[in-house]
PDB file of C-alpha atoms and ligand atoms in Angstrom:
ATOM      1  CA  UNK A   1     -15.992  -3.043  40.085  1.00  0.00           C
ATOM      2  CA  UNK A   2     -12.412  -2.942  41.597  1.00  0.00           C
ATOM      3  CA  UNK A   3     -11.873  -6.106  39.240  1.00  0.00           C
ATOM      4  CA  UNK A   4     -12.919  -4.640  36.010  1.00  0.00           C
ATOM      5  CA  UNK A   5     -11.123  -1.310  36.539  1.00  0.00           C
ATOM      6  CA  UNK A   6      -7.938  -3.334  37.243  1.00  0.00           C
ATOM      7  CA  UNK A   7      -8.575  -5.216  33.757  1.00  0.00           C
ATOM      8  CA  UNK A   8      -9.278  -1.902  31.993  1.00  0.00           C
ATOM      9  CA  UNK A   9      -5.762  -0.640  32.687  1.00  0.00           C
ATOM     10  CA  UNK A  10      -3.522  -3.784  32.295  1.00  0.00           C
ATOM     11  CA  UNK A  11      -5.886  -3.456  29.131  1.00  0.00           C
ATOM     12  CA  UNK A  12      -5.160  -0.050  27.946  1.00  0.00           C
ATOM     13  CA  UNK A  13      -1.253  -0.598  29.222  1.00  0.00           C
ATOM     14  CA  UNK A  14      -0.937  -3.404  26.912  1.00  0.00           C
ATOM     15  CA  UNK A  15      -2.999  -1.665  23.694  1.00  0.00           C
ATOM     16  CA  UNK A  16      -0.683   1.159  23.762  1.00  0.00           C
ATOM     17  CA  UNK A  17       2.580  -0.155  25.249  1.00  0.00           C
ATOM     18  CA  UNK A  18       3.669  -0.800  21.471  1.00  0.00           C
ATOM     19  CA  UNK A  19       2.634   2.933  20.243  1.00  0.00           C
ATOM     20  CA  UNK A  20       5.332   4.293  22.660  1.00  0.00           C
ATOM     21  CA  UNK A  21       8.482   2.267  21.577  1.00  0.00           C
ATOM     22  CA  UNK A  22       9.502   3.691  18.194  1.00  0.00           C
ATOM     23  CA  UNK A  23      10.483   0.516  16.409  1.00  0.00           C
ATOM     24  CA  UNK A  24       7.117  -0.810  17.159  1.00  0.00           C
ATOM     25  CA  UNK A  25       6.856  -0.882  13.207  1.00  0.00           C
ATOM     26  CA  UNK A  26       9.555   0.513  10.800  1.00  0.00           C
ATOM     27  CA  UNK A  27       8.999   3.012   7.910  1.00  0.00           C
ATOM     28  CA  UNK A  28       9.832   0.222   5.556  1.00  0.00           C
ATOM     29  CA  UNK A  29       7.128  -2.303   7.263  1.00  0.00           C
ATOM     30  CA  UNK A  30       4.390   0.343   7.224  1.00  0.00           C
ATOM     31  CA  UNK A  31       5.062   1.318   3.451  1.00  0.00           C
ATOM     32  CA  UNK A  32       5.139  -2.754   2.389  1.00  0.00           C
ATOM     33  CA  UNK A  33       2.080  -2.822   4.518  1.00  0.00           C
ATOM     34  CA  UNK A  34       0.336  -0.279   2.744  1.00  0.00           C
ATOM     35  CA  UNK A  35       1.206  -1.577  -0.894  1.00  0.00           C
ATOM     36  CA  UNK A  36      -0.356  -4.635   0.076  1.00  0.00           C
ATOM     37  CA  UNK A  37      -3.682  -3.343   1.824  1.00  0.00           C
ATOM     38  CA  UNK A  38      -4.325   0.220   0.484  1.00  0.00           C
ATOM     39  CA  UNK A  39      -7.857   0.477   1.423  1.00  0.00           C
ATOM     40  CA  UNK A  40      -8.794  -0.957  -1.758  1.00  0.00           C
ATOM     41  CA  UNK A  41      -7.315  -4.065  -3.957  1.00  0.00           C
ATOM     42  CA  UNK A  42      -3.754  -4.035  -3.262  1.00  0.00           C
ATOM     43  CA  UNK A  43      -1.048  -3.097  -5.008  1.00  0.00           C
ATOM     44  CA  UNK A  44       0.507  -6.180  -5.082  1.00  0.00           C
ATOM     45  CA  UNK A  45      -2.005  -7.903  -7.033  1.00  0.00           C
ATOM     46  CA  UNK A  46      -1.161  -5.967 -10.379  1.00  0.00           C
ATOM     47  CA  UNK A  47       2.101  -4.417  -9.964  1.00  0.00           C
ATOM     48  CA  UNK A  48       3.777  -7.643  -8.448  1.00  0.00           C
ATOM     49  CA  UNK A  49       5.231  -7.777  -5.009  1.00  0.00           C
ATOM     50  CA  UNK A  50       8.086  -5.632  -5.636  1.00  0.00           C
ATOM     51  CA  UNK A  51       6.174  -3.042  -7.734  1.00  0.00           C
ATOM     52  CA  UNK A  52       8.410  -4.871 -10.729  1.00  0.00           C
ATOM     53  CA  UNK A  53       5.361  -4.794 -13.195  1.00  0.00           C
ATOM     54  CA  UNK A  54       3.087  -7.990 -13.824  1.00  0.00           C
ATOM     55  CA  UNK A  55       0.805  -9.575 -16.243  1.00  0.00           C
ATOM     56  CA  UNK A  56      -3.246  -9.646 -14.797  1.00  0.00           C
ATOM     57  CA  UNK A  57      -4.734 -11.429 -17.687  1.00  0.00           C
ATOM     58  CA  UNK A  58      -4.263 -12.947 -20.909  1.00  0.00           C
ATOM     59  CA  UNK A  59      -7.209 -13.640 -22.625  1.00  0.00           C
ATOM     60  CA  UNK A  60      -8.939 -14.001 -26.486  1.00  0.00           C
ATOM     61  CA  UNK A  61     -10.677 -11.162 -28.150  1.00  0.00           C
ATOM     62  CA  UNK A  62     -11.408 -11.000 -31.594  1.00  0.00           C
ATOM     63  CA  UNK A  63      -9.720 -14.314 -32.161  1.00  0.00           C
ATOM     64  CA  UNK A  64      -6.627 -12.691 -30.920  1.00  0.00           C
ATOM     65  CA  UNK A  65      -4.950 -13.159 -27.844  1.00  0.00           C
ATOM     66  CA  UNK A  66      -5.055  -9.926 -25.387  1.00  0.00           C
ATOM     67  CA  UNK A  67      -1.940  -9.754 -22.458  1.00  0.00           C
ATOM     68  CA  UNK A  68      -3.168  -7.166 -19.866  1.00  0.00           C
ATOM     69  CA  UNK A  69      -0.400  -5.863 -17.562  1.00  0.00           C
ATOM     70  CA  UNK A  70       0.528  -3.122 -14.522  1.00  0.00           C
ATOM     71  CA  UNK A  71       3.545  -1.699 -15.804  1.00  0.00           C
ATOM     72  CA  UNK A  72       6.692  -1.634 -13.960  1.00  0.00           C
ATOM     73  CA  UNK A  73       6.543   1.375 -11.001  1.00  0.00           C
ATOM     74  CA  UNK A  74      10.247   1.993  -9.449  1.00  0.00           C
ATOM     75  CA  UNK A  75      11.088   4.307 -11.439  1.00  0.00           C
ATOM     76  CA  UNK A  76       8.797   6.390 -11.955  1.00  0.00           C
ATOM     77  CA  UNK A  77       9.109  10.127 -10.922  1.00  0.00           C
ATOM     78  CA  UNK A  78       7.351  11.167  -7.204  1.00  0.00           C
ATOM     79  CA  UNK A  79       4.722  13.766  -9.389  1.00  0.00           C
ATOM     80  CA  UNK A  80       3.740  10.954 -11.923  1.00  0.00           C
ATOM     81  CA  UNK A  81       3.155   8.503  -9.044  1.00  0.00           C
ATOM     82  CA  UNK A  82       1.049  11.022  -7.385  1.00  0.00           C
ATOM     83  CA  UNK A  83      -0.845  11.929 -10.386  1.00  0.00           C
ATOM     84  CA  UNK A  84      -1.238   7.948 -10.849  1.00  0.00           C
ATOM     85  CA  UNK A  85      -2.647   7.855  -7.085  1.00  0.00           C
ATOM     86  CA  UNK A  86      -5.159  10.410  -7.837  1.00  0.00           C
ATOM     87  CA  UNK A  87      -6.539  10.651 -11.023  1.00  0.00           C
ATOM     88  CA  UNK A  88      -9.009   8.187 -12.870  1.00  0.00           C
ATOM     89  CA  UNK A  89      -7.943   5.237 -14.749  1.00  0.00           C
ATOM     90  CA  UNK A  90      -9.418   2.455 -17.282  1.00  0.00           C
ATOM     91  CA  UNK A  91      -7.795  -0.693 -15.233  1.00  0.00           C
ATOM     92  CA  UNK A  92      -6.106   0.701 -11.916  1.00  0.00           C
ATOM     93  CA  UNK A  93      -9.042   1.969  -9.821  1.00  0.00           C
ATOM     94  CA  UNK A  94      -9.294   5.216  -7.767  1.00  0.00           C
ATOM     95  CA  UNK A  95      -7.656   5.185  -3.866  1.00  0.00           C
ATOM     96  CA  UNK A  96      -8.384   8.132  -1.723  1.00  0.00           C
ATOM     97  CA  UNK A  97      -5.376   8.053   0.099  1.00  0.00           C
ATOM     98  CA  UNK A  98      -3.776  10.993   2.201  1.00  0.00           C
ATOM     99  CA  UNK A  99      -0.758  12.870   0.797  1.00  0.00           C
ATOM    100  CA  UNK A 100       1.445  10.665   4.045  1.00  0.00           C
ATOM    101  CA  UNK A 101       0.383   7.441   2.091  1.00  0.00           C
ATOM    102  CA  UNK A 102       1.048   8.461  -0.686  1.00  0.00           C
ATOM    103  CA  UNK A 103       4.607   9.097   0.226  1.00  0.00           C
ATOM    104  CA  UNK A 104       4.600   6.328   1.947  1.00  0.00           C
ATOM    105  CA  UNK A 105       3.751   4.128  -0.684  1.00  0.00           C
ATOM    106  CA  UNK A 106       6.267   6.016  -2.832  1.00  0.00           C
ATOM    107  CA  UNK A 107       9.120   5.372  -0.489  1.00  0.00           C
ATOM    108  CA  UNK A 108       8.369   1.298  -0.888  1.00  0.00           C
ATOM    109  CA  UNK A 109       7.967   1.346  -4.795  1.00  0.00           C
ATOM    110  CA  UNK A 110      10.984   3.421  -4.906  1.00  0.00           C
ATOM    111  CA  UNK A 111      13.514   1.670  -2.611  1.00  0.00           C
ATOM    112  CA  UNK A 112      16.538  -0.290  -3.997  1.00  0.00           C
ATOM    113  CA  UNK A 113      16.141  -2.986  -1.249  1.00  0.00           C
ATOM    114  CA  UNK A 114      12.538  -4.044  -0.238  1.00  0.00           C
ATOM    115  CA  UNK A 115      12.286  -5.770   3.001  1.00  0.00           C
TER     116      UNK A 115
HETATM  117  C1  HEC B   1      -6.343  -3.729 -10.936  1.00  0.00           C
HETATM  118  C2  HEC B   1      -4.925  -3.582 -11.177  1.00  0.00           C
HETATM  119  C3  HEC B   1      -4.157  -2.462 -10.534  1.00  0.00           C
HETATM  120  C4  HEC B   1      -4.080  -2.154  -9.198  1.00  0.00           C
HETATM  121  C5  HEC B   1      -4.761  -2.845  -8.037  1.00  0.00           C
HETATM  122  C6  HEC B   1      -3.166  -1.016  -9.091  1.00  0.00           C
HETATM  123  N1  HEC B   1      -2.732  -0.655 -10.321  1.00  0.00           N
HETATM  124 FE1  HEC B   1      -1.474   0.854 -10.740  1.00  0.00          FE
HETATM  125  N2  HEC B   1      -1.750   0.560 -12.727  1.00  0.00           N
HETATM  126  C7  HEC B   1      -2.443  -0.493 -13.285  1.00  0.00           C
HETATM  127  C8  HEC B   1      -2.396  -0.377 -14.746  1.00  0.00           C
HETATM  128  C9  HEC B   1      -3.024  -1.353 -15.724  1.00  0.00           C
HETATM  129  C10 HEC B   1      -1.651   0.777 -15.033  1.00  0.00           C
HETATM  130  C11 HEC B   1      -1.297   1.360 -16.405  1.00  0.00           C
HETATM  131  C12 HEC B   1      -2.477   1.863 -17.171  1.00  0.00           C
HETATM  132  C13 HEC B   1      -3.296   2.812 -16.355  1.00  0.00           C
HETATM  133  O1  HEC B   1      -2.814   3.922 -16.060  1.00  0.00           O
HETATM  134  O2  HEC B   1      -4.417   2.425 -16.004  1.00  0.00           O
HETATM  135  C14 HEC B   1      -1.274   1.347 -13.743  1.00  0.00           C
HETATM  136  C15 HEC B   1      -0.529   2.498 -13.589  1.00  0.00           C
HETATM  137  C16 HEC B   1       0.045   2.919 -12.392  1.00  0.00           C
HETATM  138  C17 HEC B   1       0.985   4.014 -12.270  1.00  0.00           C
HETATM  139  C18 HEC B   1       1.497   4.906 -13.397  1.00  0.00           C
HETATM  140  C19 HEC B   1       2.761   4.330 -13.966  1.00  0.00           C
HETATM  141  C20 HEC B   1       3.403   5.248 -14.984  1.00  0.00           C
HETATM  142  O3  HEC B   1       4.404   4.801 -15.553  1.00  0.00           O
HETATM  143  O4  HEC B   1       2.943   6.349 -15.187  1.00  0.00           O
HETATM  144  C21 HEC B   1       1.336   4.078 -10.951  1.00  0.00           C
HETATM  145  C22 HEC B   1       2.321   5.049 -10.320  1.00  0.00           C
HETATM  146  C23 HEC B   1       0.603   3.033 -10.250  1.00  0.00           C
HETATM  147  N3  HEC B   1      -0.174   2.356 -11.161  1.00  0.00           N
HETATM  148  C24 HEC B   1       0.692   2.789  -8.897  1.00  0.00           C
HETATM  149  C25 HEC B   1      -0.174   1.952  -8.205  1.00  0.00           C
HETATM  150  C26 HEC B   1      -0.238   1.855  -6.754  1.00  0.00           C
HETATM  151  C27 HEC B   1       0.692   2.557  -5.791  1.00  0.00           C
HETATM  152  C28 HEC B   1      -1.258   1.005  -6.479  1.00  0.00           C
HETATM  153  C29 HEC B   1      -1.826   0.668  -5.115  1.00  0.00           C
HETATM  154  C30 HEC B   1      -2.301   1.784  -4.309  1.00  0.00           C
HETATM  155  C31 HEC B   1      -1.794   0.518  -7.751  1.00  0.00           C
HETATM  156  N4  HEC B   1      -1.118   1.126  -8.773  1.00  0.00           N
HETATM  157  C32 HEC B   1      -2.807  -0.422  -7.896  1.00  0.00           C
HETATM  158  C33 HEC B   1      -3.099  -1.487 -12.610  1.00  0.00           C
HETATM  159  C34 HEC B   1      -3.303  -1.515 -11.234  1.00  0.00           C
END
């Protein structure tokens, strides 16, 4: 019993050690984090790494050929982003993310420098 209590606590000293020091994980890391794993099909995978805009798929309909793309996001204004983020859409799907992600995610898309 003595054993296992002792393992609990080095345990729960070493799972929350990390939460108290406050570079643990910077703004800019959580943001990137969250563009790539949004609870849902990342970011990434249409609007490019850098939110620079990307092409998904080319492909042939009606004998023509069809380009379909994620347009270009770092410029866009905070209330179109957040009416993006929470309305319907044909290609992008629907996130339910809180109003902190969403900022969040705004503050990576937006940022001059992405680390
Ligand atoms: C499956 C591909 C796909 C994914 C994944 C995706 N998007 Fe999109 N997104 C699009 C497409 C295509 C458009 C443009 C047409 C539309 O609105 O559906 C778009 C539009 C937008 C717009 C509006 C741009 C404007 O100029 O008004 C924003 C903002 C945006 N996406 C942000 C995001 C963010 C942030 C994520 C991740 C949480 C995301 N998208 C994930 C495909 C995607």
């Amino acid at each position: 019993m003595m054993r296992f209590l002792l393992t609990c606590n080095v345990f729960l000293f070493l799972s929350f050690t990390p939460l108290l020091s406050e570079d643990f994980i910077s703004k800019m890391e959580y943001a990137k984090m969250l563009y790539s794993n949004p609870r849902g099909i990342g970011c990434n995978k249409c609007h490019g790494e850098k939110a620079e805009g990307a092409i998904i798929s080319k492909y042939i309909s009606r004998g023509k050929e069809v380009t379909l793309s994620a347009p270009a996001i770092t410029s866009v204004s905070k209330e179109r982003f957040s009416q993006a983020l929470t309305s319907q859409h044909k290609v992008m799907p629907t996130y339910f993310l809180t109003w902190q992600e969403i900022d969040s995610l705004y503050y990576y898309v937006s940022s001059e420098v992405k680390k």
